[in-house]
mmCIF file of C-alpha atoms in Angstrom:
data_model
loop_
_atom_site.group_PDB
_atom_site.id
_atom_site.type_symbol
_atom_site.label_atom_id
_atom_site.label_comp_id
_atom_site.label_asym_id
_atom_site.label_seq_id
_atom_site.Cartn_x
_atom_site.Cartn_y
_atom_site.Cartn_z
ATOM 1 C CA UNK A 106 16.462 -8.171 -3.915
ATOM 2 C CA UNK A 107 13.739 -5.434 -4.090
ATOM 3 C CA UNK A 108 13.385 -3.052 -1.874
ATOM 4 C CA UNK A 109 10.431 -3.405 0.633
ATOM 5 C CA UNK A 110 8.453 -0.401 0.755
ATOM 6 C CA UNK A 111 5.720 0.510 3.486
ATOM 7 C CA UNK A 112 3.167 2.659 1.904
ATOM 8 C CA UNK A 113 -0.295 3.761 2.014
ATOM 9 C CA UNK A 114 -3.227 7.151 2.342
ATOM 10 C CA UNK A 115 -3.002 8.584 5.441
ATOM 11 C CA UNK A 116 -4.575 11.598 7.070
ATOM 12 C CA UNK A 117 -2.603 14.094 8.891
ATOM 13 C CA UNK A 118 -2.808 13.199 12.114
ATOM 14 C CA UNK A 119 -1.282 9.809 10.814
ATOM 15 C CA UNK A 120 -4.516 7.738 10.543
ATOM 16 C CA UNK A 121 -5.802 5.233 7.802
ATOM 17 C CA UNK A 122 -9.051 4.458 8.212
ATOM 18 C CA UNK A 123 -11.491 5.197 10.821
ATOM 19 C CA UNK A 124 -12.308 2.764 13.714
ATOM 20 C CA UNK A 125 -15.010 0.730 11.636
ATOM 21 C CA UNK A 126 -12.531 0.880 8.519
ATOM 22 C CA UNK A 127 -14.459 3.775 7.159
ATOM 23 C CA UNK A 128 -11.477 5.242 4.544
ATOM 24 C CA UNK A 129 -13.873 8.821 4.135
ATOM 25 C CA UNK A 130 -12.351 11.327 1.983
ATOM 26 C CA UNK A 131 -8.753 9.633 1.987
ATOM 27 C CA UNK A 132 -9.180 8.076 -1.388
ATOM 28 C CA UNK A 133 -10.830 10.846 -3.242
ATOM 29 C CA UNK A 134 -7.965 12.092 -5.067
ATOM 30 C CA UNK A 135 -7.719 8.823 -6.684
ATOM 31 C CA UNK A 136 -10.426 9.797 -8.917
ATOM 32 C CA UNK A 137 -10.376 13.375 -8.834
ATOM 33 C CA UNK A 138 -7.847 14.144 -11.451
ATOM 34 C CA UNK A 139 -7.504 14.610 -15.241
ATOM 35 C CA UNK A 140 -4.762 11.792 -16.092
ATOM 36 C CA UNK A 141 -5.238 8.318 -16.236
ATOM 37 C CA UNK A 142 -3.447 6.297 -14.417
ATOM 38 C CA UNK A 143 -1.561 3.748 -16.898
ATOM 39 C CA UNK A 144 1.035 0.977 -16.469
ATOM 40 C CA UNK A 145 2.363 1.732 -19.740
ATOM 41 C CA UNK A 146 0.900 0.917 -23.285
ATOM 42 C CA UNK A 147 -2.779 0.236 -23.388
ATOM 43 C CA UNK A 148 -2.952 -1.229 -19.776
ATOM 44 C CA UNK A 149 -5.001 0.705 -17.316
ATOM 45 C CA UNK A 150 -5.408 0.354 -13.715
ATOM 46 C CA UNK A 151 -8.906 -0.262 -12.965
ATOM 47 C CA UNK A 152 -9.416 -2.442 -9.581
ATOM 48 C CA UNK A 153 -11.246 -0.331 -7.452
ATOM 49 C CA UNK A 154 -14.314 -2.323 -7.221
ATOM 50 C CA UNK A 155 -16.352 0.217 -8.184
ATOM 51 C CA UNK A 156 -16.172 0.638 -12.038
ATOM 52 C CA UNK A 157 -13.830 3.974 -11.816
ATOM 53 C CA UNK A 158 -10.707 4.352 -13.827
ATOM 54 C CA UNK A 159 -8.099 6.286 -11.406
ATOM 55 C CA UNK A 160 -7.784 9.447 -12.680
ATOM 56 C CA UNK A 161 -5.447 11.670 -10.677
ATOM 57 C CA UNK A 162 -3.743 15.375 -11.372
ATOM 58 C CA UNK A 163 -0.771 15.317 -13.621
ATOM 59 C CA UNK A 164 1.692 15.436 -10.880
ATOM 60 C CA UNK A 165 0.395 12.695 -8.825
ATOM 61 C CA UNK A 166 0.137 10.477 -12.199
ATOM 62 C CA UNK A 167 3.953 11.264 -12.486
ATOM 63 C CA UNK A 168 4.622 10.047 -9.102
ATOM 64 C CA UNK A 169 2.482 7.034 -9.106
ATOM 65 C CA UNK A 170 2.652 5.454 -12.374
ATOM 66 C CA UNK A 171 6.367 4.724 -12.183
ATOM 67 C CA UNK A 172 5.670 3.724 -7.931
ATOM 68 C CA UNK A 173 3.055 0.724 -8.753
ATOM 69 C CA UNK A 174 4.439 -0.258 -12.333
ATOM 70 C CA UNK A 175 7.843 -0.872 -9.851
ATOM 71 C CA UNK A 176 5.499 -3.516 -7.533
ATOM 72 C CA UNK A 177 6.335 -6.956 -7.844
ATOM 73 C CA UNK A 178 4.671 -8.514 -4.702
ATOM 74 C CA UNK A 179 2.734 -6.561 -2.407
ATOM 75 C CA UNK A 180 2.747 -8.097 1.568
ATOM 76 C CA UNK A 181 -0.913 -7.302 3.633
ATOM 77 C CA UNK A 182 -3.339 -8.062 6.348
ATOM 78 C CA UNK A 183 -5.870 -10.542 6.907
ATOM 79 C CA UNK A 184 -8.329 -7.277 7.716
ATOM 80 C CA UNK A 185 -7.723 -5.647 4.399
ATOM 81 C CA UNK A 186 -7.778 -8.604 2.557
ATOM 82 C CA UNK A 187 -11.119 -9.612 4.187
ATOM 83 C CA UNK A 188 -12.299 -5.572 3.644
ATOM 84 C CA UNK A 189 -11.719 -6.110 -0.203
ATOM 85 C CA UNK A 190 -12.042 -9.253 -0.649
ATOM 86 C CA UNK A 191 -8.363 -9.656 -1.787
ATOM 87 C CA UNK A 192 -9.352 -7.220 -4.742
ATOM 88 C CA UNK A 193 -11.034 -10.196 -5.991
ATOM 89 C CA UNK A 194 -7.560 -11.596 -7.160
ATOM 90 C CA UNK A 195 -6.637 -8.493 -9.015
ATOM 91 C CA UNK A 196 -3.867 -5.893 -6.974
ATOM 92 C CA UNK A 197 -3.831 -2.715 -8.015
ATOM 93 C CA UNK A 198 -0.534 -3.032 -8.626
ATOM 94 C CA UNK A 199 2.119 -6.114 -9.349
ATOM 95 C CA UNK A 200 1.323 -9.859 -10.046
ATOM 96 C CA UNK A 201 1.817 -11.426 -6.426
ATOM 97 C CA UNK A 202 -0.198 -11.032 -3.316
ATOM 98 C CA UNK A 203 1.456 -12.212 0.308
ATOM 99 C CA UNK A 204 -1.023 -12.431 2.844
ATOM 100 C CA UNK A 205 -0.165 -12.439 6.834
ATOM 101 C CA UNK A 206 -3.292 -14.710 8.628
ATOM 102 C CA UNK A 207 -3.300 -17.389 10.760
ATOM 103 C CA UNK A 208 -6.003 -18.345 8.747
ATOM 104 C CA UNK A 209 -5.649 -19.787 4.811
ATOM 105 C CA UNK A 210 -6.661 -18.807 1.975
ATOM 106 C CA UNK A 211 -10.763 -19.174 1.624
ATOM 107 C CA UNK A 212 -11.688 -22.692 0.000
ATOM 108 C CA UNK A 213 -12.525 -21.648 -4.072
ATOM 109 C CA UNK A 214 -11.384 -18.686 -3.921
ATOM 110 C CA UNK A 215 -9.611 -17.142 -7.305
ATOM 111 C CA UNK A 216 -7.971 -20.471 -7.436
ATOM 112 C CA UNK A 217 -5.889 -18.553 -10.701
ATOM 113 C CA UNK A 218 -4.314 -15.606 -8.587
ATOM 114 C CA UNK A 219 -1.191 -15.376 -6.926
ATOM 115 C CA UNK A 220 -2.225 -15.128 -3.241
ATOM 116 C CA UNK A 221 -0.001 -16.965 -1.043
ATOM 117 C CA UNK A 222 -1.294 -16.813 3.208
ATOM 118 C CA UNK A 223 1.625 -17.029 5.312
ATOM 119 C CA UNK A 224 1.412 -16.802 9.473
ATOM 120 C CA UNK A 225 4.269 -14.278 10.433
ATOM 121 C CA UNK A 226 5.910 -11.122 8.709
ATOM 122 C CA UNK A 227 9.516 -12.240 8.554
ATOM 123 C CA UNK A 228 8.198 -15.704 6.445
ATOM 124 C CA UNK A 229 5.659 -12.931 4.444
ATOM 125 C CA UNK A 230 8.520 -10.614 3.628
ATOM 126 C CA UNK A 231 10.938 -13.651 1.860
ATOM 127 C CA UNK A 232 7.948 -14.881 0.057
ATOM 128 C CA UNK A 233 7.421 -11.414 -1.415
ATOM 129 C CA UNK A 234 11.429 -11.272 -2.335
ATOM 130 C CA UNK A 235 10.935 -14.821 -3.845
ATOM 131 C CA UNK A 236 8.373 -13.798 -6.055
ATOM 132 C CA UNK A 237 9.256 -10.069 -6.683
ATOM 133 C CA UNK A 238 12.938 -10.977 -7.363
ATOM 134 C CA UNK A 239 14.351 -7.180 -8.079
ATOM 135 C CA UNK A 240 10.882 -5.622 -8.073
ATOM 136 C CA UNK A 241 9.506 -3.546 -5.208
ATOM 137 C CA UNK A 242 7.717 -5.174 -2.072
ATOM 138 C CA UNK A 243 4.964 -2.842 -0.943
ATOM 139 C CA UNK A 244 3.623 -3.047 2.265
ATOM 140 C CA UNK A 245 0.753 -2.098 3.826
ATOM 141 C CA UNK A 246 0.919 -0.187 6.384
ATOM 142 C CA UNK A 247 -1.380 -0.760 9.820
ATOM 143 C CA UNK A 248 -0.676 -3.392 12.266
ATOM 144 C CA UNK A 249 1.645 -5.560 9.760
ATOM 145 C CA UNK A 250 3.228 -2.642 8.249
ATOM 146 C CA UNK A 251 4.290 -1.359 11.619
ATOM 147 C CA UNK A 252 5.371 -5.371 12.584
ATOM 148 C CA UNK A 253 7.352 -5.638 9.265
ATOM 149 C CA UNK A 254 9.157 -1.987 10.103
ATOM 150 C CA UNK A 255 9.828 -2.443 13.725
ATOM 151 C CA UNK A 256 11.362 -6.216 12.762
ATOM 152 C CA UNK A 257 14.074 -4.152 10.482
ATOM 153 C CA UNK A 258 12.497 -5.574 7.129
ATOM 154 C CA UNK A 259 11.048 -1.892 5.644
ATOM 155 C CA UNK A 260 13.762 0.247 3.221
ATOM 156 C CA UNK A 261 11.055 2.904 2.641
ATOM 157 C CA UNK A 262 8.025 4.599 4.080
ATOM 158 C CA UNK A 263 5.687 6.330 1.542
ATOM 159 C CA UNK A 264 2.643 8.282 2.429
ATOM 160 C CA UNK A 265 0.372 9.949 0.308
ATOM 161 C CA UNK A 266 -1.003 12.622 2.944
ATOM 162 C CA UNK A 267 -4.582 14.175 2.866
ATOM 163 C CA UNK A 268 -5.260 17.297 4.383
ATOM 164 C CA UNK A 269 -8.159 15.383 6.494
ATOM 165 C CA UNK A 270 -7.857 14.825 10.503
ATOM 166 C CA UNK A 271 -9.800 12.011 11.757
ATOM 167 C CA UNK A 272 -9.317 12.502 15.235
ATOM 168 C CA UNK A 273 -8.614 8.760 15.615
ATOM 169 C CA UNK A 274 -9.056 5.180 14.252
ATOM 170 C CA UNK A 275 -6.303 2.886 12.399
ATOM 171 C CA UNK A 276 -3.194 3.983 12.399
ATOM 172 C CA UNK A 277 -0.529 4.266 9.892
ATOM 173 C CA UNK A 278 2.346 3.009 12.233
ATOM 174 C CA UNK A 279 -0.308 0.329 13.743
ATOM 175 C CA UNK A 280 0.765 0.130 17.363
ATOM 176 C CA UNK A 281 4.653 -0.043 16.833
ATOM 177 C CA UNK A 282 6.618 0.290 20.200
ATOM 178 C CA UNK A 283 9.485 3.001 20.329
ATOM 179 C CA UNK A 284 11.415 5.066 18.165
ATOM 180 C CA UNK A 285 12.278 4.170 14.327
ATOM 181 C CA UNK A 286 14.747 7.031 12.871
ATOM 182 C CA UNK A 287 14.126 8.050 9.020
ATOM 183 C CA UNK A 288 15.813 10.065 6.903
ATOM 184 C CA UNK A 289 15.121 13.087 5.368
ATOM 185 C CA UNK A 290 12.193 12.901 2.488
ATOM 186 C CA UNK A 291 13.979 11.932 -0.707
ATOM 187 C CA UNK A 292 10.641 12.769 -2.577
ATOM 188 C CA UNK A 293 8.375 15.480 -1.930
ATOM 189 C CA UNK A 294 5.440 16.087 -4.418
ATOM 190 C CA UNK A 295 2.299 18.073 -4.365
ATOM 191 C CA UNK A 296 -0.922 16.548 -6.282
ATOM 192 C CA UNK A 297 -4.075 17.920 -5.586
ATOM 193 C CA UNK A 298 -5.662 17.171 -2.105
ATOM 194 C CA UNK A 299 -2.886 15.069 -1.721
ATOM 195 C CA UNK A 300 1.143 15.234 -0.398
ATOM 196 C CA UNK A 301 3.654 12.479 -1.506
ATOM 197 C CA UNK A 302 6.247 11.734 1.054
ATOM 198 C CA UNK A 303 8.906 9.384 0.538
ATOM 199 C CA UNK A 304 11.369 8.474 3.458
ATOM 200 C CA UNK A 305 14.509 6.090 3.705
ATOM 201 C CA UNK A 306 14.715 4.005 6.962
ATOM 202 C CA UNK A 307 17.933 5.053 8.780
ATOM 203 C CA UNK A 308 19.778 2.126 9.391
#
């Protein structure tokens, strides 16, 4: 099976978004940089919803072209998926969607994607293996994220740290209760206005 990965752009003091799901300057280095981001070939990522290619700095392309081409499935919440409106069917990354609600999927929607609404992590986490087979499982992090890591179901954590405080608002870690041990960072890369941090989950 793939590895489940918790990921996402935080702030320093660990936040990410604001309390009204404002993101602020958190995504900026997304389209900052000189280098496309590319799965390989001619394909491009281009779902932001906005008509931007992501563009980041060399080193952050480095890091993050090999990280999403890598995504099989990728497990969220209801809130993000209502914020984006499921990317309109498209992920940024990987062919599979899992999505933790107690409510389903909305009636007509992208009837062609693979978006699959399940009501609990552990039952989103072996949907994602089913479909992802050996690819990665990336996981939001937030209030699932921090459900899926404090049930034991997380290998990684990955943060992509911008030197922005926000004081308070959503939290990376959600509102996960007591201590979860990591490792030491296994990867450790500078981009510009952003930090990638890469962290094993001591077992």
């Amino acid at each position: 099976m793939g590895r489940v990965v918790m990921h996402n752009v935080v702030s320093l003091d660990c936040f990410i978004a604001d309390e009204n799901d404002g993101i602020g300057p958190l995504h900026e280095w997304y389209f900052s940089g000189d280098t496309l981001i590319a799965a390989g070939g001619d394909q491009t990522y281009d779902h932001s919803g906005v008509g931007n290619d992501f563009k980041v700095s060399r080193a952050s392309a480095e890091y993050v072209r090999p990280m999403w081409a890598a995504i099989g499935a990728t497990v969220m919440g209801r809130n993000l998926f209502d914020l984006v409106n499921g990317w309109e069917g498209q992920p940024p990354a990987g062919d599979h969607v899992v999505v933790v609600s107690h409510r389903p999927k909305p009636d007509g929607w992208h009837p062609e994607a693979s978006y699959h609404f399940v009501d609990n992590v552990t039952a989103a986490i072996d949907k994602a293996q089913e479909l992802a087979g050996e690819r990665t499982i990336s996981v939001n992090a937030g209030e699932v994220g921090s459900q899926i890591l404090a049930a034991g179901l997380v290998d990684e954590v990955a943060m992509d740290v911008v030197p922005v405080v926000f004081g308070s608002g959503k939290r990376y870690f959600g509102s996960i209760d007591g201590q979860q041990l990591l490792e030491d960072p296994h990867v450790v890369i500078q981009g510009d206005r952003v930090l990638h941090l890469r962290f094993k989950v001591r077992r």
